[in-house]
Short mmCIF file of C-alpha atoms in Angstrom, two decimals:
data_model
loop_
_atom_site.label_atom_id
_atom_site.label_comp_id
_atom_site.label_asym_id
_atom_site.label_seq_id
_atom_site.Cartn_x
_atom_site.Cartn_y
_atom_site.Cartn_z
CA MET A 1 -8.69 25.57 -91.27
CA THR A 2 -6.29 27.08 -93.75
CA LYS A 3 -3.42 29.49 -93.41
CA THR A 4 -5.80 32.25 -94.47
CA SER A 5 -8.50 31.38 -91.92
CA PRO A 6 -9.49 34.27 -89.66
CA VAL A 7 -8.41 34.34 -86.04
CA GLY A 8 -10.68 32.26 -83.81
CA SER A 9 -13.42 33.76 -81.71
CA LEU A 10 -13.04 34.24 -77.97
CA THR A 11 -16.80 33.95 -77.46
CA GLU A 12 -18.24 31.04 -75.50
CA PRO A 13 -18.57 27.96 -77.72
CA LYS A 14 -21.72 25.90 -77.91
CA ARG A 15 -20.98 22.71 -76.01
CA LEU A 16 -22.68 19.76 -77.68
CA PRO A 17 -22.53 17.54 -74.58
CA GLU A 18 -24.51 20.12 -72.61
CA ILE A 19 -27.07 20.40 -75.41
CA PHE A 20 -27.50 16.62 -75.37
CA MET A 21 -27.83 16.63 -71.56
CA ASN A 22 -30.62 19.18 -71.83
CA HIS A 23 -32.39 16.79 -74.20
CA LYS A 24 -32.05 13.94 -71.67
CA VAL A 25 -29.91 11.62 -73.80
CA LYS A 26 -29.66 8.19 -72.12
CA TYR A 27 -25.86 8.11 -72.02
CA LEU A 28 -23.31 10.80 -72.70
CA ALA A 29 -19.58 10.90 -72.14
CA THR A 30 -16.57 12.99 -72.93
CA ALA A 31 -13.33 11.22 -73.80
CA ASN A 32 -9.78 12.11 -74.76
CA ILE A 33 -7.47 10.14 -77.05
CA SER A 34 -4.64 10.31 -74.54
CA TYR A 35 -6.63 8.03 -72.21
CA PRO A 36 -7.56 5.02 -74.40
CA VAL A 37 -8.76 2.75 -71.57
CA ASP A 38 -11.18 5.41 -70.32
CA PHE A 39 -12.37 5.92 -73.91
CA MET A 40 -12.94 2.19 -74.50
CA ASN A 41 -14.83 1.81 -71.21
CA LYS A 42 -17.14 4.64 -72.24
CA ILE A 43 -17.74 3.02 -75.63
CA LEU A 44 -18.72 -0.22 -73.87
CA ARG A 45 -21.13 1.63 -71.56
CA ALA A 46 -22.67 3.42 -74.54
CA LYS A 47 -23.17 0.09 -76.32
CA GLN A 48 -24.93 -1.35 -73.26
CA THR A 49 -27.30 1.61 -73.00
CA ASN A 50 -30.83 1.26 -74.31
CA GLY A 51 -31.51 4.45 -76.18
CA PRO A 52 -29.44 7.21 -77.71
CA SER A 53 -25.83 7.68 -76.62
CA TYR A 54 -23.29 10.34 -77.43
CA ILE A 55 -19.53 10.40 -76.83
CA GLN A 56 -17.55 13.54 -77.55
CA ILE A 57 -13.91 12.75 -78.20
CA SER A 58 -11.22 15.36 -77.77
CA THR A 59 -8.40 14.85 -80.25
CA PRO A 60 -5.86 17.37 -81.49
CA CYS A 61 -5.96 18.40 -85.15
CA VAL A 62 -2.37 18.75 -86.34
CA PRO A 63 -2.91 21.27 -89.18
CA ALA A 64 -5.65 23.34 -87.53
CA TRP A 65 -3.94 23.55 -84.16
CA GLY A 66 -0.52 24.26 -85.64
CA ILE A 67 1.25 21.45 -83.81
CA GLU A 68 3.59 18.62 -84.75
CA SER A 69 2.06 15.14 -84.88
CA ALA A 70 4.59 13.98 -82.27
CA GLN A 71 2.97 16.44 -79.81
CA MET A 72 -0.60 15.13 -80.17
CA ILE A 73 -0.83 12.86 -77.13
CA ARG A 74 1.07 15.23 -74.83
CA ILE A 75 -1.16 18.15 -75.81
CA ALA A 76 -4.32 16.04 -75.51
CA LYS A 77 -3.24 15.04 -72.00
CA LYS A 78 -2.52 18.68 -71.10
CA ALA A 79 -6.09 19.54 -72.08
CA VAL A 80 -7.22 17.35 -69.18
CA THR A 81 -4.52 18.21 -66.64
CA THR A 82 -5.13 21.95 -67.11
CA GLY A 83 -8.90 21.54 -66.74
CA TYR A 84 -9.53 22.76 -70.30
CA ASP A 85 -11.21 19.42 -71.09
CA ILE A 86 -13.35 17.77 -68.44
CA LEU A 87 -13.86 14.03 -68.67
CA TYR A 88 -17.26 12.93 -67.39
CA GLU A 89 -20.33 10.82 -68.03
CA PHE A 90 -23.98 11.76 -67.90
CA ILE A 91 -26.09 8.83 -66.79
CA GLU A 92 -29.71 9.01 -65.61
CA ASP A 93 -29.68 12.81 -65.25
CA GLU A 94 -26.47 12.81 -63.22
CA VAL A 95 -23.03 14.13 -64.17
CA ILE A 96 -20.35 11.74 -62.97
CA LEU A 97 -16.81 13.01 -63.11
CA SER A 98 -14.29 10.53 -64.53
CA ASN A 99 -11.47 9.58 -62.18
CA LEU A 100 -8.98 11.13 -64.61
CA SER A 101 -10.54 14.59 -64.16
CA ARG A 102 -11.52 14.24 -60.50
CA PRO A 103 -8.23 15.70 -59.10
CA TYR A 104 -8.76 18.87 -61.14
CA LEU A 105 -11.93 19.83 -59.29
CA ASP A 106 -9.30 21.48 -57.09
CA LYS A 107 -8.02 24.24 -59.35
CA LEU A 108 -4.71 24.28 -57.47
CA LYS A 109 -3.99 20.76 -58.75
CA ARG A 110 -4.38 21.78 -62.40
CA ASP A 111 -1.36 22.43 -64.57
CA PRO A 112 -1.02 26.06 -65.69
CA LEU A 113 -3.28 26.72 -68.68
CA ILE A 114 -0.39 28.24 -70.63
CA GLU A 115 1.22 24.76 -70.81
CA TYR A 116 -1.71 23.62 -72.95
CA LEU A 117 -2.04 26.79 -75.02
CA LYS A 118 1.57 27.69 -75.82
CA PRO A 119 2.48 24.78 -78.15
CA GLN A 120 -0.57 25.51 -80.32
CA LYS A 121 -0.41 28.16 -83.03
CA ARG A 122 -4.20 28.52 -82.91
CA PHE A 123 -3.83 30.30 -79.56
CA SER A 124 -1.03 32.64 -80.70
CA GLN A 125 -3.33 35.68 -80.42
CA ILE A 126 -3.94 35.18 -76.70
CA ILE A 127 -0.66 33.72 -75.41
CA ASP A 128 0.85 37.16 -74.76
CA ASN A 129 -2.44 38.78 -73.80
CA PRO A 130 -2.90 38.54 -70.00
CA GLN A 131 -6.50 39.74 -70.18
CA ALA A 132 -7.43 37.10 -72.77
CA LEU A 133 -5.70 34.40 -70.71
CA THR A 134 -7.61 35.46 -67.61
CA GLU A 135 -10.90 35.46 -69.52
CA LEU A 136 -10.24 31.97 -70.90
CA ASP A 137 -9.31 30.72 -67.44
CA GLU A 138 -12.56 32.17 -66.06
CA LYS A 139 -14.54 30.46 -68.85
CA ILE A 140 -12.96 27.16 -67.89
CA ASP A 141 -13.92 27.72 -64.24
CA LYS A 142 -17.49 28.53 -65.28
CA HIS A 143 -17.64 25.35 -67.36
CA TRP A 144 -16.67 23.31 -64.29
CA GLU A 145 -19.31 25.14 -62.23
CA ARG A 146 -21.97 24.76 -64.92
CA LEU A 147 -21.61 21.00 -64.87
CA SER A 148 -22.36 21.06 -61.13
CA ILE A 149 -20.04 18.13 -60.64
CA ILE A 150 -20.38 16.76 -57.12
CA ARG A 151 -19.11 13.19 -57.43
#
């Protein structure tokens, strides 16, 4: 992304983990750099899996997100505590919620989404737009529902 890049799209992104789940990958996980032990455990499980594995790692991009490098870990953690990022594994056709995301099944336990969005310049177009914030919040809720997480 450059300073002349167009404003990002508010349309629903294609989620690679869900595409891989539809193709019955043997092991899939989502991870976040702010939780290194969880990340390492998922790498070990992927290594022990016979067959294809995929781990999607959420990590802030300082220039593209318009943040300071000192904010990286805090913002990465906020992605999880707001429910924006969901940490889970997909093993043998079952979605298993990681313990780090489990509390946020209850939306009332999530931090306000604005705490994740506000420090990032990439979201400047929607920070002061209540309708856009509501739509993004609804998309996050639908993502949780789509995963049909029950554990």
